[in-house]
Coordinates of C-alpha atoms and ligand atoms in Angstrom, one line a residue:
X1 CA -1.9 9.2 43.8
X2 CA -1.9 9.0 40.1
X3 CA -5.2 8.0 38.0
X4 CA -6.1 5.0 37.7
X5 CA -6.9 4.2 33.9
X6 CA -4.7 5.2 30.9
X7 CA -4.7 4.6 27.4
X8 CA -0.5 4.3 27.4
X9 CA 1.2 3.2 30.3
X10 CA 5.3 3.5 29.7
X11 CA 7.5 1.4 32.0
X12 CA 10.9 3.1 32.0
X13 CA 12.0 6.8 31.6
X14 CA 15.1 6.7 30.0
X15 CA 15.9 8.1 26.7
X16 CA 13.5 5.3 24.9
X17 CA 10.8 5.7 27.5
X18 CA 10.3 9.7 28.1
X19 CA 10.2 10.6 24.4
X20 CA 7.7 7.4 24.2
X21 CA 5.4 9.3 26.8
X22 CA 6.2 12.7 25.2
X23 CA 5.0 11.7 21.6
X24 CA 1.9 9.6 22.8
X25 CA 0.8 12.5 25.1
X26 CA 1.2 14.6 21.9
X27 CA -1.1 12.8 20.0
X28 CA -3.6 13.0 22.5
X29 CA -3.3 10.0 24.6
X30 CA -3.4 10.0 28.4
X31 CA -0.1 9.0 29.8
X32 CA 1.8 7.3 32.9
X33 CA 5.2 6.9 32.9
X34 CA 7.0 4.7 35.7
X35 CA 10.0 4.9 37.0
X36 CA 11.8 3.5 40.1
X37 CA 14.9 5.7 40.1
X38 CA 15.8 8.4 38.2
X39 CA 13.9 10.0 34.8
X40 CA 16.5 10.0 31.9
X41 CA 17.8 6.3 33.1
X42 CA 21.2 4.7 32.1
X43 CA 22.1 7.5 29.6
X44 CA 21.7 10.8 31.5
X45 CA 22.5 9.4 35.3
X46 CA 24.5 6.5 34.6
X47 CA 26.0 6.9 31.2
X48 CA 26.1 9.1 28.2
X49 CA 25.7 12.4 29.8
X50 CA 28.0 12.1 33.2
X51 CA 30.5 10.2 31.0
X52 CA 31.1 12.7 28.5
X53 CA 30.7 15.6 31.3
X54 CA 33.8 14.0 33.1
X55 CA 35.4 13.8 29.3
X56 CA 35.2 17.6 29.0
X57 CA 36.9 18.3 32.1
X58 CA 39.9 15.8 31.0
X59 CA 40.1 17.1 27.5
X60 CA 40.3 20.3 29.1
X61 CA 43.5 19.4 31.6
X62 CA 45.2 17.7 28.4
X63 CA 44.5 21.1 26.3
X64 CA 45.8 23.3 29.5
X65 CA 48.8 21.3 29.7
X66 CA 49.8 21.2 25.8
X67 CA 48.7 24.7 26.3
X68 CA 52.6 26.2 25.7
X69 CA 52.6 24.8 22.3
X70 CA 50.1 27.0 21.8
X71 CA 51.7 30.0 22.9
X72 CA 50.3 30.2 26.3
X73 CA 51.8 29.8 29.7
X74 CA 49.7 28.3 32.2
X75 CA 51.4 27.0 34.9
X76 CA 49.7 24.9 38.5
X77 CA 47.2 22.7 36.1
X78 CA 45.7 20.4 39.0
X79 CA 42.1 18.6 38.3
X80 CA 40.6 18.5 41.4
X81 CA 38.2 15.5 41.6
X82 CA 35.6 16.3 43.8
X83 CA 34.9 19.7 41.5
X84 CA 34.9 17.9 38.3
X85 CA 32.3 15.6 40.2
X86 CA 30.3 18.4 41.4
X87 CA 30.3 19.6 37.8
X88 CA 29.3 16.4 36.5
X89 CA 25.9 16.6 38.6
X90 CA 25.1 19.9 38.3
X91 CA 25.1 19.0 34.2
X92 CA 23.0 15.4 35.2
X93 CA 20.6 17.7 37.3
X94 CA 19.8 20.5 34.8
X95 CA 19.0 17.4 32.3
X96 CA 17.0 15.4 35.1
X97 CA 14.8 19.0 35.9
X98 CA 14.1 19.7 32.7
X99 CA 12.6 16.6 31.7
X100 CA 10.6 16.6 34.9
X101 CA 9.6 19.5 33.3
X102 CA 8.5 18.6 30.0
X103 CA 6.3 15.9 31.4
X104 CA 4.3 18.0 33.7
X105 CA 4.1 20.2 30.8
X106 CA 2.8 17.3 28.7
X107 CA 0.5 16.1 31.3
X108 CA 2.3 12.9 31.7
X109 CA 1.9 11.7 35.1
X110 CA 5.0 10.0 36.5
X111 CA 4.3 7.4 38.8
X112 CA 8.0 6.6 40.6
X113 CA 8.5 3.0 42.0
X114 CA 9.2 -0.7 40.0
X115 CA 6.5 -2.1 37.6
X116 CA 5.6 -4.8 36.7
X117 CA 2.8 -6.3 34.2
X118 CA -0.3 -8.2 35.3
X119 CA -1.7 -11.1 33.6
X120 CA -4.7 -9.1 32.6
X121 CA -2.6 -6.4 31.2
X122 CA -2.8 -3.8 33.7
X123 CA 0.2 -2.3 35.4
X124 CA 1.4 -3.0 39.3
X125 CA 3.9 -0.7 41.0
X126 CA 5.5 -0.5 44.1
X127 CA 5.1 3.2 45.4
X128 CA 7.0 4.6 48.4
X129 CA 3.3 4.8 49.7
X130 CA 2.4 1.0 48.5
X131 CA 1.2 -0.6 45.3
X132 CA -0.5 0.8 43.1
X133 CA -2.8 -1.2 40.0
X134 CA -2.5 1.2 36.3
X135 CA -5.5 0.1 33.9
X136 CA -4.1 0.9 30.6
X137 CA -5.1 -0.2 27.3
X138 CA -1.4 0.0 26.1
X139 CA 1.7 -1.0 27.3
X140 CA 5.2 0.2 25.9
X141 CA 8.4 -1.6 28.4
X142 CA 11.3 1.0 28.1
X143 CA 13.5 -0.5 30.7
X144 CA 17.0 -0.2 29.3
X145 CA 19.9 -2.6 30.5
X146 CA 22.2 -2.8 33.4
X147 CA 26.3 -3.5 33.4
X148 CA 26.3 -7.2 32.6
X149 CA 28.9 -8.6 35.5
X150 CA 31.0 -11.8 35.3
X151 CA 31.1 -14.6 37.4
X152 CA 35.2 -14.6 38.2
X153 CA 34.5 -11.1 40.4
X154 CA 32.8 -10.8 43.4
X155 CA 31.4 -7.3 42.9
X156 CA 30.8 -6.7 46.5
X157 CA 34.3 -5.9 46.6
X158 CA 35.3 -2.4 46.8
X159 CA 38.1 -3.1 44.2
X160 CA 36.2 -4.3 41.5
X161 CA 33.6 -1.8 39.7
X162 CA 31.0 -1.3 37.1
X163 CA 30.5 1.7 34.8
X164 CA 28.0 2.8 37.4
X165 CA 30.3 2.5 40.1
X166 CA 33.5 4.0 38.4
X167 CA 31.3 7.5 37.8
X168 CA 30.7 7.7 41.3
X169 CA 34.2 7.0 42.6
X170 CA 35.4 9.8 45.4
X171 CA 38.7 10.0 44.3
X172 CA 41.1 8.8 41.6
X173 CA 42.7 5.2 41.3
X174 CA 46.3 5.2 41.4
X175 CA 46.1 2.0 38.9
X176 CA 43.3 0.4 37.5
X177 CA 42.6 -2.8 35.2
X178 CA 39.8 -2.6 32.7
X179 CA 38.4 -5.8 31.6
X180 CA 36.8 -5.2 28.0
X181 CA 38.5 -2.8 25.3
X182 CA 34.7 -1.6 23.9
X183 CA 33.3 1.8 24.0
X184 CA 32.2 2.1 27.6
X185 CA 36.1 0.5 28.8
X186 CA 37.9 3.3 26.4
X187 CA 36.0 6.0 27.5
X188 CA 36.9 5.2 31.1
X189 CA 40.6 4.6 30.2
X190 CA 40.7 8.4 28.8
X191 CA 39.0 10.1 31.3
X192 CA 41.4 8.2 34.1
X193 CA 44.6 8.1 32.1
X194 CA 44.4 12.0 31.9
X195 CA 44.1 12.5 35.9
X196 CA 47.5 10.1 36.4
X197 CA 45.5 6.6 36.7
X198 CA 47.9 3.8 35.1
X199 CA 45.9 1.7 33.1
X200 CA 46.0 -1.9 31.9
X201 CA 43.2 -2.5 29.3
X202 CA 42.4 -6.7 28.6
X203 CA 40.5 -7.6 25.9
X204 CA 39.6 -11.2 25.3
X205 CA 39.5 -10.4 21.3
X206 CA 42.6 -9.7 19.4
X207 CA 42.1 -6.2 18.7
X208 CA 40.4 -3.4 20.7
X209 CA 37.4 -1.9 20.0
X210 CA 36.1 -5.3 18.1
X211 CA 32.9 -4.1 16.9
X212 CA 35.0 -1.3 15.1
X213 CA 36.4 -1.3 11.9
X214 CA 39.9 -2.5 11.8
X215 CA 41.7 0.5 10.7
X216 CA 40.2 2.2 12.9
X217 CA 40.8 0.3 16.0
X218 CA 44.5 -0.5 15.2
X219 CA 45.1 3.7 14.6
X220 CA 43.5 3.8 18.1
X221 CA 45.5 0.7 19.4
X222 CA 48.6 2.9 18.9
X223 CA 47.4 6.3 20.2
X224 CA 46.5 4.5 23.4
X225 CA 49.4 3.0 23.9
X226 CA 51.4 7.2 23.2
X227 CA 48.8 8.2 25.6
X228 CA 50.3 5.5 28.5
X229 CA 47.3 3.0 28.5
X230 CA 48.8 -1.0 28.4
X231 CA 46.6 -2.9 26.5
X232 CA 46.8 -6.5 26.4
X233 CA 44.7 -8.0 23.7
X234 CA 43.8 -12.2 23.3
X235 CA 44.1 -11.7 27.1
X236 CA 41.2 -12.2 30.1
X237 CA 41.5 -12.6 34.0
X238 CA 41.8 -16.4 34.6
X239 CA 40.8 -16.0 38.5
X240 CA 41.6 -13.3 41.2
X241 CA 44.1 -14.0 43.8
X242 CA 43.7 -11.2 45.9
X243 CA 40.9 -8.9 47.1
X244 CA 42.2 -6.5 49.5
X245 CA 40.0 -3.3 50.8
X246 CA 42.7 -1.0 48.9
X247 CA 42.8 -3.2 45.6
X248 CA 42.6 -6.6 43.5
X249 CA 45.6 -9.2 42.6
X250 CA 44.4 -10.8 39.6
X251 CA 46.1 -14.1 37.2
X252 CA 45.9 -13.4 33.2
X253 CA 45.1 -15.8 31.1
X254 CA 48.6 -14.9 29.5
X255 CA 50.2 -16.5 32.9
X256 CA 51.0 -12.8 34.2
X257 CA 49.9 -11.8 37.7
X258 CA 48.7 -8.2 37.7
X259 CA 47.7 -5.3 40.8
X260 CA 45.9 -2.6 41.0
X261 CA 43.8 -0.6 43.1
X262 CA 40.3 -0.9 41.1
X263 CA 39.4 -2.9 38.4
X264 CA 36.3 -1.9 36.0
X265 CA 34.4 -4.6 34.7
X266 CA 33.1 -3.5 30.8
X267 CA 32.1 -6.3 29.6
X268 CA 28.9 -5.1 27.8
X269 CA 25.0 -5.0 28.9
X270 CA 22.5 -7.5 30.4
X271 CA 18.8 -6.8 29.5
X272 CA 16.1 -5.8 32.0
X273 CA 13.6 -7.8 31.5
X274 CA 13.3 -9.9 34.8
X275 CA 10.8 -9.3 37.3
X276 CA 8.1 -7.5 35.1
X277 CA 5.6 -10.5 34.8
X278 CA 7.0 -11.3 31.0
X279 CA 6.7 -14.7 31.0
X280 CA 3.4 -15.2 32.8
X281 CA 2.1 -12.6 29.9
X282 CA 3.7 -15.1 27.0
X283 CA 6.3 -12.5 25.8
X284 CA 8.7 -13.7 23.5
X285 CA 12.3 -13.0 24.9
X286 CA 15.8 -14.9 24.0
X287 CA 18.1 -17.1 26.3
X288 CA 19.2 -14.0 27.4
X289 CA 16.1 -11.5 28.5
X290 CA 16.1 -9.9 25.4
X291 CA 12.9 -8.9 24.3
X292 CA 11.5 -9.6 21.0
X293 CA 9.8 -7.0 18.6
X294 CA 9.0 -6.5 15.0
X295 CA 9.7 -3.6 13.2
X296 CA 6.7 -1.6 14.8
X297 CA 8.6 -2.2 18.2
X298 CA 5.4 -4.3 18.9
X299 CA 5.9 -8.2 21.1
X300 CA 4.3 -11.0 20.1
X301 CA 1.6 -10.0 22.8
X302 CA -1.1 -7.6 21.3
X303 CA -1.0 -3.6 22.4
X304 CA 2.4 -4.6 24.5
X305 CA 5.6 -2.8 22.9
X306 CA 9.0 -2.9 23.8
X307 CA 11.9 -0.4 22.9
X308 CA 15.7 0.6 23.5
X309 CA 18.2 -1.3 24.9
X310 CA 16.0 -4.4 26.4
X311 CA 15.3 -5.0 22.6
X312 CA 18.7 -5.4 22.2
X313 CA 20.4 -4.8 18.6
X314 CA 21.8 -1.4 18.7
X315 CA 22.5 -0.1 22.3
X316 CA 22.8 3.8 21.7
X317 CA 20.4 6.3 23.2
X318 CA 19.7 7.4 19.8
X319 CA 18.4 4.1 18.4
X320 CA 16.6 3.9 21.7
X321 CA 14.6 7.2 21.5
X322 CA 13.9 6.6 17.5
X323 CA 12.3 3.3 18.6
X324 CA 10.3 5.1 21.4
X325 CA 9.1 7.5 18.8
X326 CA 8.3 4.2 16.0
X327 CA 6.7 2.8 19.2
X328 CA 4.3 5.8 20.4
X329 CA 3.2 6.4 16.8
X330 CA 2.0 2.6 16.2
X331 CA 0.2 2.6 19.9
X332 CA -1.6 6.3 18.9
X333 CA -3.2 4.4 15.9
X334 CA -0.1 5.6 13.5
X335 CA 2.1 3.2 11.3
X336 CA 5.4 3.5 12.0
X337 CA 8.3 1.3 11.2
X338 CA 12.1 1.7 12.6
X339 CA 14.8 2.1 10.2
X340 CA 18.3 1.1 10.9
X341 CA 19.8 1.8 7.8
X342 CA 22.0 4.9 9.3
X343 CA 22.8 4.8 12.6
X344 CA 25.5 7.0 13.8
X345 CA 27.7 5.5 16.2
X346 CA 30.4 7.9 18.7
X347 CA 33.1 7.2 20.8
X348 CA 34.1 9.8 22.7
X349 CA 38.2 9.2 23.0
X350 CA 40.9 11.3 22.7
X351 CA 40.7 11.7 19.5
X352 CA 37.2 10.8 18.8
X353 CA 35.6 8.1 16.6
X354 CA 32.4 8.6 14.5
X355 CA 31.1 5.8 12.2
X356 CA 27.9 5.4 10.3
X357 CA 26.8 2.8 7.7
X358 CA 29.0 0.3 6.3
X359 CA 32.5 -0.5 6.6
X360 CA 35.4 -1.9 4.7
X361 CA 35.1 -4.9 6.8
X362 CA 31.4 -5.5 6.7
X363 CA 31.5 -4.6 3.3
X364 CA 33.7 -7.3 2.0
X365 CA 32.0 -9.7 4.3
X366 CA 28.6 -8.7 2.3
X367 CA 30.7 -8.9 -0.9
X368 CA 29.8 -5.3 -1.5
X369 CA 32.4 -3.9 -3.9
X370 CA 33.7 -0.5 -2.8
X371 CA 35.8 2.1 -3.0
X372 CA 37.5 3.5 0.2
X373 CA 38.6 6.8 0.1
X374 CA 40.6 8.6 2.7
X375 CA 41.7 12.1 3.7
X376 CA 43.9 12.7 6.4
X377 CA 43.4 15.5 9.0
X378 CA 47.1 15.8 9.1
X379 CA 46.9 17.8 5.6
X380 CA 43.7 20.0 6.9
X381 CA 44.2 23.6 7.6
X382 CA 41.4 23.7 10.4
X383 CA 43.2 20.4 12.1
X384 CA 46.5 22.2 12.6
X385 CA 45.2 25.2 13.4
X386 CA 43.9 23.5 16.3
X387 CA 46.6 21.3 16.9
X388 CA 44.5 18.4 16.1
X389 CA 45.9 16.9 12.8
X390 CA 45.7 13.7 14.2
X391 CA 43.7 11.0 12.3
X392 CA 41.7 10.1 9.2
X393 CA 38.1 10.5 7.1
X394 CA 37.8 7.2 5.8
X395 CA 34.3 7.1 3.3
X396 CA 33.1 3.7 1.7
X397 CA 31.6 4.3 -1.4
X398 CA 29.4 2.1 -4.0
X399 CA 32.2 1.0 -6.5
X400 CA 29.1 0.6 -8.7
X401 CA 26.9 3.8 -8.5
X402 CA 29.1 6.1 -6.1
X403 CA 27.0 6.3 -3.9
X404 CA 28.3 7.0 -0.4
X405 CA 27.2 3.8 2.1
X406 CA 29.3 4.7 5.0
X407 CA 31.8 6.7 6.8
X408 CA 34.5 6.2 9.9
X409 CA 36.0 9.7 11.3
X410 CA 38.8 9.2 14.0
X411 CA 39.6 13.1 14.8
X412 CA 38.4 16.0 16.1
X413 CA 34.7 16.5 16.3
X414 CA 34.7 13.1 15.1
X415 CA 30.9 13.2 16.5
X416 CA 29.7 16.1 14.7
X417 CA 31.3 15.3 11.4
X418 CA 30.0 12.0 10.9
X419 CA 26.5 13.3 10.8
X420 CA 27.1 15.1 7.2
X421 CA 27.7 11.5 6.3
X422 CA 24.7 10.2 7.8
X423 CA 22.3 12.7 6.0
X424 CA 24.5 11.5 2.7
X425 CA 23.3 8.2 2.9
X426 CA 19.8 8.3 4.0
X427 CA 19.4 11.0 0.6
X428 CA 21.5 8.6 -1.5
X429 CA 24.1 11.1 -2.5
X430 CA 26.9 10.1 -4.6
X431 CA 30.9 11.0 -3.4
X432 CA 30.5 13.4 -6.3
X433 CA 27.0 15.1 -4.5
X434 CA 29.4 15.8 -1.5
X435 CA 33.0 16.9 -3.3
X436 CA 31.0 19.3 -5.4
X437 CA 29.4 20.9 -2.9
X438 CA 31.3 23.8 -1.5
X439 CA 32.6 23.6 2.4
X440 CA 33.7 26.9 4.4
X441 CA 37.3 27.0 4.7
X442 CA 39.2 26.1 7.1
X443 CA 36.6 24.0 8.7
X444 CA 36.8 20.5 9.5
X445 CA 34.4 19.1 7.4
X446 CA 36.2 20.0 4.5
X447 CA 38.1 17.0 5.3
X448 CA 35.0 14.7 4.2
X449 CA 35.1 16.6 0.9
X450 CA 38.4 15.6 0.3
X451 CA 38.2 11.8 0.9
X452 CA 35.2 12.7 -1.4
X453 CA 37.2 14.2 -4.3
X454 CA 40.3 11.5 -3.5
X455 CA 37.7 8.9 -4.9
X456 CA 37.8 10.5 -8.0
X457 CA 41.8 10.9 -8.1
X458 CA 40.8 14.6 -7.9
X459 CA 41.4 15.4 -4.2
X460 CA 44.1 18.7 -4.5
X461 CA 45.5 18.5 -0.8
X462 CA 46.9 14.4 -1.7
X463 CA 49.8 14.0 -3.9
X464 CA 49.1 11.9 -6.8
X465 CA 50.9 8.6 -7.1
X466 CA 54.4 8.7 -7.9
X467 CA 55.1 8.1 -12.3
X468 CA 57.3 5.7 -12.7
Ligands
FAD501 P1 17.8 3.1 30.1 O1 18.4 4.4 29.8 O2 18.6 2.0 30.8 O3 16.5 3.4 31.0 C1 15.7 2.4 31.5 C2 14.9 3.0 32.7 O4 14.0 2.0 33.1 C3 15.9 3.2 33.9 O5 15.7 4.5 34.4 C4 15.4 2.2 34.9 O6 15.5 2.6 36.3 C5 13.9 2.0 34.5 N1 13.4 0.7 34.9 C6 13.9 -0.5 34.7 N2 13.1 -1.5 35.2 C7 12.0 -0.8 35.7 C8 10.8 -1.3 36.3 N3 10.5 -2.6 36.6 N4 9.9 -0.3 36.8 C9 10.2 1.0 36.6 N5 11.3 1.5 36.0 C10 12.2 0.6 35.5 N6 24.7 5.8 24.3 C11 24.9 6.7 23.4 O7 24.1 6.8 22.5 N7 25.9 7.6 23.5 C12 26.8 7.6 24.5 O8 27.7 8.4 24.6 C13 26.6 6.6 25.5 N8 27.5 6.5 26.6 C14 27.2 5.5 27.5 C15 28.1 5.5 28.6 C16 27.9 4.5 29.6 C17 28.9 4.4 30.8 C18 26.8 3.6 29.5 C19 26.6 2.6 30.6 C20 25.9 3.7 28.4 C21 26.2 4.6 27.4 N9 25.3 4.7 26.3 C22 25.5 5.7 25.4 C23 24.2 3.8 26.2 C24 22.9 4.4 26.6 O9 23.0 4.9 27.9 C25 21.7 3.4 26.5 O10 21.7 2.9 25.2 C26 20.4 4.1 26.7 O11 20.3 4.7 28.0 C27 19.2 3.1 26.6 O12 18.0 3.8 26.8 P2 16.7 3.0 27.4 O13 15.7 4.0 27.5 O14 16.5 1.8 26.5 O15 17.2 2.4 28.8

C-alpha cells in the first residue's frame, strides 16, 4: 500500500514519466509514479526499443546473405521467428528491470493501476487490491499516446493490426498491406520485407515519408521499391470487402482490389487524455485530446503539468524525456523552459535516415536563404569498406552567416552521425567550424566534413564543375 501524501504525483511511466519521477526525487521531492501496465510505456514495450531489436535481427539476415560479396561463405541463413521474438523480450526485459531498479533506488514508489485526477487535485487509482486516493501537491500527466485506428477497419479482426499488434505477431505474414508510409509504417515494411513478407505500402500523400524532406523521401521511394516493397502513393483503402480469419480483401481508392494476409494500420497517434478527470479539472485540451502546456510543460491548471506525447508536437521519446526533465525542474521550484530548436529525428530503415533542424523545404517555406551542401557516401572510404556507400549528407547552411541550421543523413549510422550536426547547431558553428576540424579517417563522419568543405567549393573527394 503506497503512502498516502506526496509532493509529485506522476501519471505515466514511459520515457517522459520515469525520468519526470527520477529528477523530482533527485531534487528532494517525495514521489509516486502510476502506472497501469508496464514502466517504460509505448517506447520500450510497444515501440522504440522492440522495434529496433527486431531491426537488428533483419539487418543481420540481409548482412549474412550479401555476406559472399564480402568474401565469406555462409550458407542455411534461416530467421527463425519465434527466436528473434524471444530476443526481442529478453532486450524489453533487461530495460523494464532496470528501471524498476532505478526507482526503488530513487525511492519512488510505483503505484501500478489507471489514474485518474480528482476535482480537488488528488490522485484516484484503480489497484489490483482496489482504489486507492494519492494527496499530492503536484501533478505531472505523462500518459503517452496509443495507435490512432480508422473507422473503415474493424480492428477486432485478426487481419487487420496496429504497431502494437504487429510486434507481437507469432509468425510471419506471407503478404501484408500497410496503410500510412510514415516512420512507424517503414520500419515495419523493413523488418517484414527482409523475412519474405510481400509488401504493399498506401499512402494517402503523394510521396512517402511526408513529414520528410523531399529528397530524402524520393531517394527512399526508390530503394524501397529495389528492396521489393510496392508503394502506392495518392492512394487509401476506400472500404474492405473481405475479412477472412487468414486475411483482408480490400478496394483502393485507385479502383484496384488488393489481398493479403494482414494489414497494419499506421496512421499516426491518438492522445491519452480520456478518462483522467481532465475536463471536470478545467484542463485546456484541443478537438483532439491533446493537452495544452506552455513552455514550462505547465496546463492552464496551477501545479498540474503535462509532458510527452499527450502534449502532442514532437512525438519522439527524446522530446518526451527533455520535457519530463523541463517539467520536474519547474514543479521542484526550478525554472525551466523546453527548447525545440534541435531535435534529432531517426528512422531506422535500411539505410537509415537522420535529420535535425531545418530543411531545404522548410527553409524556402520560411524564406530562409541557404546553401545546401551534399556529400555522397558513395565517394567515402569507410562507406565502401562496409559495403554501405549507399546515400547522401545533405547540410543546410545560413547563406548569410554559414552557419549550419540543419542536416538530413540517409546512410549508414544515419542515427549516430546526425548528432555531430545537432551539437553544431545548438553552438552556432559555422560549415567552416566543422570542415576545419580534423575527422579520423576512414570514419563515417568524415562524410559531414565533406558536405562541409563542398560549401565552400573546397570539398577534395567532389570533382569540380566541368570548364567550359
Ligand atoms: P508513453 O511511452 O506512451 O507512456 C505513457 C505511459 O502512461 C504508458 O505506459 C501507459 O500505460 C501509461 N498510462 C496511460 N494512461 C494511464 C493512466 N490513466 N494511469 C496510469 N498509467 C497510464 N520514438 C523515438 O524517439 N524513437 C523511436 O525509434 C521510436 N520508435 C517507435 C516505434 C513505434 C512502433 C512506436 C509506436 C513509437 C515509437 N516512438 C519512437 C515514439 C515513442 O515511443 C513515444 O514518443 C514515447 O514513448 C512517448 O513517451 P511518453 O512517456 O509520452 O508516453
Amino acid at each position: 500500500m503506497p503512502d498516502s501524501k506526496y509532493d509529485i504525483v506522476v501519471i505515466g511511466a514511459g520515457p517522459g514519466g520515469y525520468p519526470a519521477a527520477i529528477r523530482c526525487a533527485q531534487k528532494g521531492a517525495k514521489v509516486a509514479l502510476v502506472e497501469k501496465e508496464n514502466v517504460g510505456g509505448t517506447c520500450l514495450n510497444w515501440g522504440c526499443i522492440p522495434t529496433k531489436a527486431l531491426l537488428a535481427s533483419t539487418e543481420l539476415v540481409a548482412k549474412a546473405r550479401e555476406a559472399e560479396e564480402f568474401g565469406v561463405k555462409i550458407t542455411g541463413v534461416e530467421p527463425d521467428w519465434s527466436a528473434i521474438q524471444a530476443r526481442k523480450q529478453k532486450v524489453t526485459d533487461t530495460l523494464v528491470g532496470g528501471i524498476l531498479q532505478l526507482l526503488k533506488a530513487n525511492g519512488i514508489d510505483l503505484v501500478k493501476g489507471a489514474a485518474s485526477i480528482n476535482a480537488d487535485k488528488n490522485v484516484s487509482v484503480e489497484t489490483a487490491d482496489g482504489a486507492v486516493t494519492l494527496e499530492t501537491d503536484k501533478i505531472i500527466i505523462a500518459t503517452g499516446s496509443d495507435p490512432a485506428e480508422l473507422p473503415t477497419f474493424d480492428f477486432s479482426q485478426p487481419a487487420v493490426m496496429t504497431s502494437t499488434d504487429a510486434l507481437t505477431l507469432d509468425h510471419v505474414p506471407e503478404s501484408l498491406i500497410i496503410v500510412g508510409s510514415g516512420v512507424i509504417g517503414s520500419e515495419f515494411a523493413c523488418i517484414f520485407s527482409t523475412l519474405g513478407t510481400s509488401i504493399v505500402m498506401l499512402e494517402l500523400m503523394d510521396r512517402m515519408l511526408p513529414t520528410e524532406d523531399s529528397r530524402v523521401a524520393k531517394q527512399m521511394r526508390s530503394t524501397f521499391r529495389k528492396q521489393g516493397i510496392d508503394i502506392r502513393t495518392e492512394t487509401t483503402v476506400e472500404e474492405v470487402l473481405e475479412y477472412r480469419d487468414d486475411g483482408i480483401k480490400v478496394k483502393l481508392s485507385s479502383g484496384d482490389e488488393l489481398e493479403a494476409e494482414k494489414l497494419l494500420v499506421s496512421i499516426g497517434r491518438k492522445f491519452n487524455s480520456a478518462g483522467l478527470g481532465l475536463e471536470e479539472l478545467g484542463v485546456e485540451m484541443d478537438d483532439r485530446g491533446r493537452i495544452m502546456v506552455n513552455e514550462r510543460m505547465e496546463t492552464n491548471v496551477p501545479d498540474v503539468y503535462a509532458i510527452g506525447d499527450v502534449v502532442g508536437g514532437i512525438l519522439l521519446a527524446h522530446t518526451a524525456t527533455f520535457e519530463g526533465l523541463v517539467a520536474a525542474e519547474n514543479a521542484t521550484r526550478g525554472d525551466a523552459a523546453i527548447d525545440y530548436s534541435v531535435v534529432p529525428a531517426c528512422i531506422f530503415t535500411t539505410p537509415e535516415i537522420g535529420s535535425v533542424g531545418l530543411n531545404s523545404d522548410k527553409a524556402a517555406e520560411q524564406g530562409i536563404e541557404v546553401n545546401v551542401s551534399r556529400f555522397s557516401f558513395g565517394a567515402l572510404g569507410k562507406a565502401l569498406a562496409m559495403g554501405e556507400d549507399y546515400g547522401f549528407v545533405q547540410l543546410v547552411i545560413d547563406a548569410k552567416t554559414d552557419k549550419v541550421l540543419g542536416a538530413q543523413v540517409m546512410g549508414p549510422h544515419a542515427s549516430d552521425l546526425v548528432h555531430e550536426v545537432a551539437v553544431a547547431i545548438k553552438m552556432g558553428a559555422t560549415a567552416e567550424d566543422i570542415a576545419s576540424t580534423i575527422h579520423a579517417h576512414p570514419s563515417l563522419p568524415e562524410a559531414i566534413m565533406e558536405a562541409a568543405e563542398a560549401s565552400h567549393g573546397k570539398a577534395i573527394h567532389v570533382a569540380p564543375p566541368k570548364k567550359r
